[in-house]
Coordinates of C-alpha atoms in Angstrom, one line a residue:
M1 CA -18.0 -16.9 -16.3
T2 CA -18.3 -16.9 -20.1
A3 CA -15.6 -17.0 -22.7
Q4 CA -16.5 -13.5 -23.7
T5 CA -15.4 -12.1 -20.4
I6 CA -11.8 -12.9 -21.2
Q7 CA -11.5 -12.1 -24.9
T8 CA -9.5 -9.2 -26.3
D9 CA -10.6 -7.2 -29.4
R10 CA -8.5 -6.6 -32.5
T11 CA -7.4 -3.2 -31.3
G12 CA -5.4 -4.8 -28.5
T13 CA -7.6 -3.4 -25.7
R14 CA -8.2 -5.9 -23.0
G15 CA -11.8 -6.7 -22.2
P16 CA -13.2 -7.3 -18.7
G17 CA -10.8 -9.7 -16.9
P18 CA -11.9 -12.9 -15.1
L19 CA -10.5 -11.6 -11.8
S20 CA -11.2 -8.4 -10.0
R21 CA -8.2 -6.4 -8.7
R22 CA -8.9 -7.7 -5.2
Q23 CA -9.0 -11.3 -6.4
L24 CA -5.9 -10.8 -8.4
H25 CA -4.0 -9.6 -5.3
I26 CA -5.3 -12.6 -3.4
V27 CA -4.1 -15.0 -6.2
L28 CA -0.7 -13.3 -6.4
G29 CA -0.4 -13.7 -2.6
G30 CA -1.0 -17.4 -3.0
L31 CA 1.5 -17.7 -5.8
M32 CA 4.2 -15.8 -3.8
L33 CA 3.6 -18.2 -0.9
G34 CA 4.3 -21.1 -3.3
M35 CA 7.5 -19.5 -4.6
L36 CA 8.6 -18.6 -1.0
L37 CA 8.4 -22.2 0.1
A38 CA 10.3 -23.5 -3.0
A39 CA 13.1 -20.9 -2.7
L40 CA 13.4 -21.3 1.1
D41 CA 14.1 -25.0 0.7
Q42 CA 17.1 -24.4 -1.5
T43 CA 19.0 -22.9 1.5
I44 CA 17.1 -23.5 4.8
V45 CA 18.6 -27.0 5.3
A46 CA 22.3 -25.9 5.3
T47 CA 22.5 -24.7 8.9
A48 CA 20.7 -27.7 10.3
L49 CA 22.9 -30.3 8.6
P50 CA 25.2 -30.9 11.7
T51 CA 22.2 -31.5 13.9
I52 CA 20.5 -33.8 11.3
V53 CA 23.7 -35.9 11.2
G54 CA 23.6 -36.1 15.0
D55 CA 20.1 -37.5 14.9
L56 CA 20.1 -39.7 11.8
G57 CA 23.8 -40.5 11.3
G58 CA 25.0 -41.0 7.7
L59 CA 27.7 -38.4 7.6
N60 CA 29.1 -39.7 4.4
H61 CA 25.8 -38.9 2.6
L62 CA 25.3 -35.5 4.2
A63 CA 25.8 -33.5 1.0
W64 CA 22.9 -35.4 -0.7
V65 CA 20.4 -33.7 1.6
V66 CA 21.0 -30.5 -0.3
T67 CA 22.0 -32.1 -3.7
A68 CA 18.8 -34.2 -3.9
Y69 CA 16.6 -31.1 -3.8
L70 CA 18.8 -29.2 -6.2
L71 CA 19.0 -32.0 -8.6
T72 CA 15.3 -32.8 -9.0
S73 CA 14.1 -29.1 -8.8
T74 CA 16.4 -28.1 -11.6
A75 CA 15.9 -31.2 -13.8
V76 CA 12.0 -31.1 -13.8
T77 CA 11.5 -27.4 -14.2
P78 CA 11.1 -27.5 -18.0
L79 CA 8.7 -30.4 -17.7
W80 CA 6.4 -28.5 -15.4
G81 CA 6.3 -25.6 -17.8
K82 CA 5.4 -27.8 -20.8
L83 CA 2.7 -29.7 -18.8
S84 CA 1.1 -26.4 -17.9
D85 CA 1.1 -25.4 -21.6
L86 CA -0.6 -28.7 -22.5
Y87 CA -3.0 -29.2 -19.6
G88 CA -3.6 -25.8 -18.0
R89 CA -1.8 -23.7 -15.4
R90 CA -4.0 -24.0 -12.3
G91 CA -4.2 -27.7 -12.0
T92 CA -0.5 -28.1 -12.8
F93 CA 0.5 -25.6 -10.1
Q94 CA -1.8 -27.3 -7.6
A95 CA -0.2 -30.6 -8.4
A96 CA 3.2 -29.1 -7.8
I97 CA 2.0 -27.8 -4.4
V98 CA 0.7 -31.3 -3.4
V99 CA 4.0 -33.0 -4.4
F100 CA 6.0 -30.4 -2.5
L101 CA 3.9 -30.8 0.6
A102 CA 4.1 -34.5 0.5
G103 CA 7.9 -34.3 0.3
S104 CA 7.9 -31.8 3.2
M105 CA 5.8 -34.0 5.4
L106 CA 7.8 -37.1 4.6
S107 CA 11.1 -35.3 5.1
G108 CA 10.0 -34.2 8.6
L109 CA 9.1 -37.8 9.5
A110 CA 12.4 -39.3 8.1
Q111 CA 14.0 -41.8 10.4
N112 CA 17.3 -42.2 8.6
M113 CA 19.5 -40.4 6.1
G114 CA 18.4 -42.5 3.2
E115 CA 14.8 -41.7 3.8
L116 CA 15.5 -38.0 4.2
I117 CA 17.5 -37.9 0.9
A118 CA 14.7 -39.7 -1.0
F119 CA 12.0 -37.4 0.5
R120 CA 14.1 -34.3 -0.3
A121 CA 14.1 -35.4 -3.9
V122 CA 10.3 -35.6 -3.8
Q123 CA 10.3 -32.1 -2.4
G124 CA 12.4 -30.9 -5.3
L125 CA 10.0 -32.4 -7.8
G126 CA 7.3 -30.1 -6.6
G127 CA 9.6 -27.2 -5.8
G128 CA 10.7 -26.9 -9.5
G129 CA 7.1 -26.6 -10.5
L130 CA 6.4 -23.9 -7.9
L131 CA 9.3 -21.7 -9.0
A132 CA 8.4 -21.9 -12.7
L133 CA 4.6 -21.9 -12.7
A134 CA 4.1 -19.0 -10.3
M135 CA 5.7 -16.7 -12.9
A136 CA 3.9 -18.3 -15.8
I137 CA 0.5 -17.7 -14.1
V138 CA 1.4 -14.1 -13.6
G139 CA 2.1 -14.0 -17.4
D140 CA -1.5 -15.4 -17.9
L141 CA -3.2 -12.9 -15.7
V142 CA -1.4 -9.6 -16.1
P143 CA -0.4 -7.7 -19.3
P144 CA 3.3 -7.2 -19.7
R145 CA 2.9 -3.4 -19.4
E146 CA 1.5 -3.9 -15.9
R147 CA 3.5 -7.1 -15.1
G148 CA 6.7 -5.4 -14.0
R149 CA 5.3 -4.1 -10.7
Y150 CA 4.0 -7.6 -9.7
Q151 CA 7.1 -9.5 -10.9
G152 CA 9.3 -7.1 -9.0
W153 CA 7.7 -8.4 -5.8
F154 CA 8.1 -12.0 -6.9
G155 CA 11.8 -11.3 -7.4
A156 CA 12.0 -9.8 -4.0
V157 CA 10.3 -12.8 -2.5
F158 CA 12.7 -15.2 -4.2
A159 CA 15.7 -13.3 -3.1
L160 CA 14.5 -12.8 0.4
A161 CA 13.8 -16.5 0.8
S162 CA 17.2 -17.5 -0.6
V163 CA 19.0 -15.2 1.8
S164 CA 16.8 -15.8 4.9
G165 CA 16.9 -19.6 4.5
P166 CA 20.0 -20.2 6.6
L167 CA 18.7 -17.7 9.3
L168 CA 15.4 -19.6 9.6
G169 CA 17.1 -22.9 9.5
G170 CA 19.3 -22.0 12.4
F171 CA 16.3 -20.6 14.4
F172 CA 14.2 -23.7 14.0
T173 CA 17.1 -26.0 14.8
D174 CA 18.1 -24.1 17.9
Q175 CA 14.6 -23.3 19.3
L176 CA 12.5 -26.2 18.2
T177 CA 13.8 -29.2 16.1
W178 CA 15.3 -29.5 12.7
R179 CA 12.1 -31.3 11.6
W180 CA 10.3 -27.9 11.7
I181 CA 12.2 -26.7 8.7
F182 CA 10.0 -29.1 6.8
Y183 CA 6.8 -28.9 8.8
I184 CA 6.6 -25.1 8.5
N185 CA 5.9 -25.6 4.8
L186 CA 2.6 -27.4 5.5
P187 CA 0.3 -24.5 6.7
F188 CA 1.6 -22.1 4.1
G189 CA 1.4 -24.7 1.3
V190 CA -2.2 -25.5 2.3
A191 CA -3.0 -21.8 2.2
A192 CA -1.6 -21.4 -1.3
L193 CA -3.6 -24.5 -2.3
I194 CA -6.9 -23.0 -0.9
V195 CA -6.3 -19.6 -2.5
T196 CA -5.7 -21.0 -6.0
S197 CA -8.6 -23.4 -5.7
M198 CA -11.1 -20.7 -4.6
V199 CA -10.0 -17.7 -6.6
L200 CA -7.8 -18.6 -9.5
R201 CA -9.6 -19.1 -12.8
I202 CA -7.4 -19.3 -15.9
P203 CA -9.2 -19.7 -19.3
F204 CA -7.8 -22.7 -21.2
R205 CA -8.6 -24.4 -24.5
R206 CA -8.6 -28.2 -24.0
L207 CA -6.9 -29.9 -27.0
E208 CA -5.3 -33.3 -27.6
H209 CA -1.6 -33.2 -26.8
R210 CA 1.3 -35.6 -26.5
I211 CA 3.9 -35.5 -23.8
D212 CA 7.5 -35.6 -24.9
Y213 CA 8.5 -38.5 -22.7
L214 CA 11.8 -39.2 -24.4
G215 CA 12.8 -35.6 -24.5
S216 CA 12.0 -35.3 -20.7
V217 CA 14.1 -38.3 -19.9
L218 CA 17.0 -37.2 -21.9
L219 CA 16.9 -33.6 -20.4
I220 CA 16.6 -34.9 -16.8
A221 CA 19.4 -37.4 -17.4
A222 CA 21.7 -34.7 -18.9
V223 CA 21.0 -32.2 -16.0
T224 CA 21.6 -35.0 -13.5
G225 CA 25.0 -35.6 -15.0
V226 CA 25.8 -31.9 -14.8
V227 CA 24.6 -31.5 -11.2
L228 CA 26.4 -34.6 -10.0
A229 CA 29.7 -33.7 -11.7
T230 CA 29.6 -30.1 -10.3
T231 CA 28.6 -31.3 -6.9
W232 CA 31.1 -34.2 -6.6
G233 CA 34.0 -32.6 -8.5
G234 CA 36.8 -31.4 -6.3
T235 CA 35.2 -32.8 -3.2
T236 CA 34.0 -36.5 -3.4
Y237 CA 36.2 -37.1 -6.4
P238 CA 39.1 -35.2 -8.1
W239 CA 38.1 -33.1 -11.1
G240 CA 40.2 -35.3 -13.4
S241 CA 38.9 -38.6 -12.0
V242 CA 37.2 -41.2 -14.1
Q243 CA 33.9 -40.6 -12.3
I244 CA 33.8 -36.8 -12.9
V245 CA 35.1 -37.0 -16.5
G246 CA 32.7 -39.8 -17.2
L247 CA 29.7 -37.8 -15.9
G248 CA 30.8 -34.8 -18.0
V249 CA 31.0 -36.9 -21.1
A250 CA 27.7 -38.6 -20.4
A251 CA 26.0 -35.3 -19.8
A252 CA 27.4 -33.9 -23.1
V253 CA 26.2 -37.0 -25.1
L254 CA 22.8 -36.9 -23.5
L255 CA 22.5 -33.2 -24.2
A256 CA 23.4 -33.8 -27.9
L257 CA 20.8 -36.6 -28.1
F258 CA 18.2 -34.3 -26.4
L259 CA 18.8 -31.5 -29.0
A260 CA 18.6 -34.0 -31.9
W261 CA 15.3 -35.4 -30.6
E262 CA 13.8 -32.0 -29.9
A263 CA 14.5 -31.0 -33.5
R264 CA 12.1 -33.8 -34.7
A265 CA 9.6 -34.2 -31.8
S266 CA 6.0 -33.2 -32.7
E267 CA 5.5 -31.4 -29.3
P268 CA 9.0 -31.0 -27.8
I269 CA 9.4 -30.2 -24.1
L270 CA 11.8 -27.3 -25.0
P271 CA 11.0 -26.2 -28.6
L272 CA 14.3 -25.3 -30.3
R273 CA 12.4 -22.6 -32.3
L274 CA 12.4 -20.5 -29.1
F275 CA 16.2 -20.1 -29.5
R276 CA 15.6 -18.4 -32.8
N277 CA 14.0 -15.6 -30.8
P278 CA 16.9 -13.3 -29.9
I279 CA 15.1 -12.0 -26.8
F280 CA 14.6 -15.5 -25.4
T281 CA 18.2 -16.5 -26.2
V282 CA 19.9 -13.4 -24.7
A283 CA 17.6 -13.2 -21.7
G284 CA 18.3 -16.9 -21.0
A285 CA 22.0 -16.3 -21.1
I286 CA 21.6 -13.3 -18.8
T287 CA 19.6 -15.4 -16.4
L288 CA 22.2 -18.2 -16.4
L289 CA 24.9 -15.7 -15.4
L290 CA 22.7 -14.1 -12.8
G291 CA 22.2 -17.5 -11.2
L292 CA 26.0 -17.6 -10.8
A293 CA 25.9 -14.2 -9.1
L294 CA 22.9 -14.7 -6.9
F295 CA 23.8 -18.1 -5.5
G296 CA 27.5 -17.1 -5.3
A297 CA 26.6 -14.1 -3.1
V298 CA 24.1 -16.1 -1.1
V299 CA 26.5 -18.9 -0.3
Y300 CA 29.9 -17.2 0.2
L301 CA 28.8 -14.1 2.2
P302 CA 27.3 -16.0 5.1
E303 CA 30.2 -18.4 4.9
Y304 CA 32.6 -15.5 5.2
L305 CA 30.7 -14.1 8.2
Q306 CA 30.6 -17.5 10.0
V307 CA 34.1 -18.7 9.2
V308 CA 36.1 -15.5 9.3
R309 CA 34.0 -13.2 11.5
G310 CA 32.9 -16.0 13.9
A311 CA 29.2 -15.1 13.5
S312 CA 26.5 -17.6 14.5
A313 CA 24.0 -18.8 11.8
I314 CA 21.4 -16.4 13.1
S315 CA 23.8 -13.5 13.5
S316 CA 25.1 -14.0 10.0
G317 CA 21.6 -14.0 8.6
L318 CA 20.9 -10.6 10.3
Q319 CA 24.1 -9.1 9.0
L320 CA 23.1 -10.2 5.5
I321 CA 20.0 -8.0 5.5
P322 CA 21.5 -5.3 3.2
L323 CA 21.7 -7.9 0.4
P324 CA 18.0 -8.8 0.2
L325 CA 17.1 -5.2 1.1
G326 CA 18.9 -4.1 -2.1
I327 CA 17.2 -6.8 -4.1
V328 CA 13.8 -5.9 -2.8
V329 CA 14.2 -2.2 -3.4
A330 CA 15.6 -2.6 -6.9
S331 CA 13.2 -5.3 -7.9
A332 CA 10.1 -3.6 -6.8
G333 CA 11.2 -0.2 -7.8
S334 CA 12.3 -1.2 -11.3
G335 CA 9.0 -3.0 -11.7
Q336 CA 7.0 0.1 -10.9
V337 CA 9.1 2.2 -13.3
I338 CA 8.8 -0.4 -16.1
S339 CA 5.0 -0.4 -15.7
R340 CA 5.0 3.4 -16.1
I341 CA 7.4 3.9 -19.0
G342 CA 6.9 0.6 -20.8
R343 CA 10.6 0.0 -21.3
Y344 CA 12.8 -2.5 -19.6
K345 CA 16.3 -2.7 -21.2
V346 CA 17.9 0.0 -19.1
F347 CA 17.5 -2.0 -15.9
P348 CA 19.6 -5.1 -16.7
V349 CA 22.2 -2.7 -18.1
V350 CA 22.3 -0.7 -14.9
G351 CA 22.0 -3.8 -12.7
A352 CA 24.9 -5.6 -14.4
A353 CA 27.1 -2.5 -14.0
L354 CA 26.2 -2.3 -10.3
L355 CA 26.9 -6.1 -10.0
A356 CA 30.4 -5.6 -11.4
I357 CA 31.0 -2.8 -9.0
G358 CA 29.7 -4.8 -6.1
F359 CA 31.9 -7.8 -6.9
W360 CA 34.9 -5.5 -7.3
L361 CA 34.2 -4.1 -3.8
L362 CA 33.8 -7.5 -2.3
S363 CA 37.1 -8.6 -3.8
H364 CA 38.7 -6.3 -1.2
I365 CA 37.1 -8.1 1.7
Q366 CA 39.5 -8.7 4.7
V367 CA 39.4 -10.2 8.1
G368 CA 38.9 -6.8 9.6
T369 CA 36.4 -5.4 7.2
S370 CA 33.8 -3.5 9.3
T371 CA 30.1 -4.5 9.3
A372 CA 29.2 -1.0 8.1
V373 CA 31.5 -1.2 5.0
L374 CA 30.4 -4.7 4.2
S375 CA 26.8 -3.7 4.5
W376 CA 27.2 -1.0 1.8
W377 CA 29.0 -3.5 -0.5
M378 CA 26.2 -6.0 -0.1
L379 CA 23.6 -3.3 -0.8
V380 CA 25.3 -2.5 -4.1
V381 CA 25.3 -6.2 -5.1
G382 CA 21.7 -6.5 -4.0
L383 CA 20.6 -3.5 -6.1
G384 CA 22.4 -5.0 -9.1
I385 CA 20.7 -8.4 -8.8
G386 CA 17.3 -6.7 -8.1
C387 CA 17.5 -4.7 -11.4
I388 CA 18.0 -7.9 -13.4
L389 CA 16.1 -10.7 -11.5
Q390 CA 12.6 -10.4 -13.0
V391 CA 13.3 -8.3 -16.1
A392 CA 14.6 -11.3 -18.0
V393 CA 11.3 -13.2 -17.3
L394 CA 9.3 -10.2 -18.3
A395 CA 11.1 -9.8 -21.6
V396 CA 10.7 -13.5 -22.5
Q397 CA 7.0 -13.6 -21.6
N398 CA 6.4 -10.5 -23.7
A399 CA 8.3 -11.9 -26.7
V400 CA 6.8 -15.5 -27.0
D401 CA 3.4 -16.8 -28.2
H402 CA 0.9 -17.9 -25.6
R403 CA 1.3 -21.5 -26.5
D404 CA 4.9 -21.3 -25.3
L405 CA 4.4 -19.1 -22.2
G406 CA 4.8 -21.9 -19.6
T407 CA 7.6 -23.5 -21.5
A408 CA 9.5 -20.3 -22.0
T409 CA 9.0 -19.1 -18.4
S410 CA 10.1 -22.4 -16.9
A411 CA 13.1 -22.5 -19.3
T412 CA 14.2 -19.1 -17.9
V413 CA 13.9 -20.3 -14.3
F414 CA 15.8 -23.5 -15.4
F415 CA 18.7 -21.4 -16.7
R416 CA 18.8 -19.5 -13.3
L417 CA 18.9 -22.8 -11.3
L418 CA 21.5 -24.2 -13.7
G419 CA 23.6 -21.1 -13.2
G420 CA 23.5 -21.7 -9.4
T421 CA 24.6 -25.3 -10.0
L422 CA 27.6 -24.2 -12.2
R423 CA 28.5 -21.8 -9.4
T424 CA 29.3 -24.8 -7.3
A425 CA 31.7 -26.1 -9.8
L426 CA 33.5 -22.8 -10.7
F427 CA 33.6 -20.8 -7.5
G428 CA 33.9 -23.9 -5.3
A429 CA 37.0 -25.0 -7.2
V430 CA 38.5 -21.5 -7.0
L431 CA 37.9 -21.3 -3.3
L432 CA 39.5 -24.7 -2.5
N433 CA 42.4 -24.0 -4.8
R434 CA 43.2 -20.6 -3.2
L435 CA 42.7 -21.9 0.3
Q436 CA 45.3 -24.6 -0.3
H437 CA 47.7 -22.0 -1.8
N438 CA 47.2 -19.5 1.0
L439 CA 47.6 -22.1 3.7
A440 CA 50.9 -23.2 2.1
V441 CA 52.1 -19.5 2.2
L442 CA 50.7 -18.3 5.5
L443 CA 50.5 -21.4 7.8
P444 CA 53.8 -23.0 8.9
T445 CA 54.0 -26.7 7.8
R446 CA 54.1 -27.9 11.4
N447 CA 50.7 -26.3 12.1
R448 CA 48.8 -27.7 9.1
A449 CA 48.2 -31.2 10.4
P450 CA 45.2 -30.4 12.6
V451 CA 43.5 -28.3 10.0
D452 CA 40.5 -30.0 8.2
L453 CA 39.1 -27.5 5.7
G454 CA 35.9 -29.5 5.0
A455 CA 35.2 -29.9 8.7
L456 CA 35.9 -26.2 9.4
E457 CA 33.5 -25.0 6.7
G458 CA 30.8 -27.4 7.9
A459 CA 31.2 -26.4 11.5
P460 CA 33.0 -23.0 11.6
Q461 CA 32.6 -22.6 15.4
Q462 CA 35.4 -25.1 15.7
L463 CA 37.8 -22.4 14.4
R464 CA 37.7 -20.6 17.7
A465 CA 39.1 -23.6 19.5
L466 CA 42.3 -23.5 17.6
P467 CA 45.4 -21.9 19.1
G468 CA 46.4 -18.4 17.9
P469 CA 49.4 -19.4 15.8
I470 CA 47.0 -21.5 13.7
L471 CA 43.8 -19.4 14.0
H472 CA 45.1 -16.1 12.7
P473 CA 46.9 -17.4 9.5
L474 CA 43.8 -19.6 8.9
L475 CA 41.4 -16.6 9.0
E476 CA 43.7 -14.7 6.7
S477 CA 43.8 -17.6 4.3
F478 CA 40.0 -17.8 4.2
A479 CA 39.6 -14.0 3.7
N480 CA 42.2 -13.9 0.9
S481 CA 40.4 -16.8 -0.8
Y482 CA 37.0 -15.1 -0.7
Q483 CA 38.7 -12.1 -2.3
V484 CA 39.8 -14.3 -5.2
V485 CA 36.3 -15.8 -5.5
Y486 CA 34.7 -12.4 -6.0
R487 CA 37.5 -11.3 -8.3
W488 CA 36.6 -14.3 -10.5
A489 CA 32.9 -13.2 -10.4
I490 CA 33.7 -9.7 -11.9
P491 CA 34.1 -11.1 -15.5
F492 CA 30.8 -12.8 -15.3
A493 CA 29.1 -9.5 -14.3
V494 CA 30.9 -7.8 -17.2
A495 CA 29.6 -10.5 -19.6
T496 CA 26.1 -9.9 -18.2
L497 CA 26.5 -6.2 -18.9
L498 CA 27.5 -7.0 -22.5
L499 CA 24.6 -9.3 -23.0
A500 CA 22.2 -6.7 -21.5
L501 CA 23.4 -4.2 -24.1
L502 CA 22.6 -6.7 -26.8
L503 CA 19.1 -7.5 -25.4
P504 CA 16.5 -6.5 -27.9
E505 CA 13.6 -4.4 -26.5
A506 CA 10.2 -5.1 -27.8
P507 CA 7.2 -2.8 -26.9
L508 CA 5.4 -4.2 -23.8
R509 CA 1.9 -5.4 -24.7
T510 CA -1.1 -3.9 -23.0
T511 CA -3.1 -7.2 -23.2
A512 CA -2.6 -10.3 -21.1
H513 CA -2.0 -13.8 -22.5
I514 CA -5.2 -14.9 -20.8
G515 CA -7.4 -17.0 -23.1
G516 CA -4.8 -17.0 -25.8
G517 CA -5.5 -13.5 -27.1
E518 CA -8.3 -13.3 -29.5
Q519 CA -9.2 -17.0 -29.3
E520 CA -12.2 -18.2 -27.5
A521 CA -11.5 -20.1 -24.3
T522 CA -13.2 -22.0 -21.6
P523 CA -12.4 -21.7 -17.9
D524 CA -9.7 -24.0 -16.7
G525 CA -11.2 -26.0 -13.9
G526 CA -7.8 -27.4 -13.0

């Protein structure tokens, strides 16, 4: 392949591409496999945790099995994007796959809780790269005008993986062993590695670069402080404790130092000039709020089904189908329409409005809410999320220079993951506060002694063993608390709507970023 095969002329018409349509579809399939694995591992472990504790012990460190992955995947996402801008997308994506597979294999072989937590952190290091770089590679290969139809499917894959994780985790734990929730990654990860090695060719100009090591360390440390504070706050330590306040102050100081350093770094990991682009700034804020919505819906709906309705992990996963169905339909459908009309702003506006309506409907959830009614409500929420999920990424990729494509894309994914982390702090605190209030009102004092909220949420099947005078007020307390959680979510959906109205709309380009536009390039061999 010569450089001429990937150049674009000055009229903006794309020349012959380095990949045929068939090759492009094969590559996109490999990228979606990578994203599927990384998104699944954010949620698939949850339903297996009681069994894992039974095998490995370490109950006091149980939360770290989830937190370790969330922490590292969120913290390193901007670093993967910058590395791909500096050294090429293909090799960086393959490196992320290898790290993720190594973490998966080691997690499956773990013999104690300490090993499992450490290996989950390794998994997260690779998972953050998979989530960010898959979308950046799409930005390299497909012009923005055509990109909507493909990114819609990526959004659907991400949402489907996030929702189906607990279902698959329960299945593997019940039918095989919990170790298979990690081993299942290996064949699919190898397939993604083979596809990208054989078919993916991304032109890349090799230049001398510097890695912003200090900026990377400061950002990772700041994100670590945020994740730990929001994970431990209200559970391991009180919100006003020295530990949580100290983590919050440390995170704020580290963030200030990071911003000061980025303003003077020669090749910053997150260039502050990106924030002077209104599309990048507004889309980033929308994505942050969407992270709150997406992870809030994914976490609390199955929790409601299992705690209040008594559904098993597998049954609750099946009852959740309307949510990912709505995301798939809206994400894929909006992508197709965007590719036809070349405009994208209407979809986040419609999506945010649907999201607000959906949360308002869910704020009426009760113990006796029928499955049919709940399915319609979840469908509305799913349609809202699907209209927004990938449009923000598309808008950002269309608005930035090719030199910033990986950095800007990974930053957008980072904002979404950070929103999911903040969800833990906000909605978790609201749920706990309302539960305590509702129990004080609905449950007689003499019946509160045997009630352990943390244990019941971790193993909801224990609820059915409680006597009626305790069980019924307890179910009512949980249902009323979920109402308040979704009531609190409505203002965030409204804020998303206001931001969507402010989102500038730039014409979608008809040329891909491949090869850096008019510049000559050489094929990236990895």
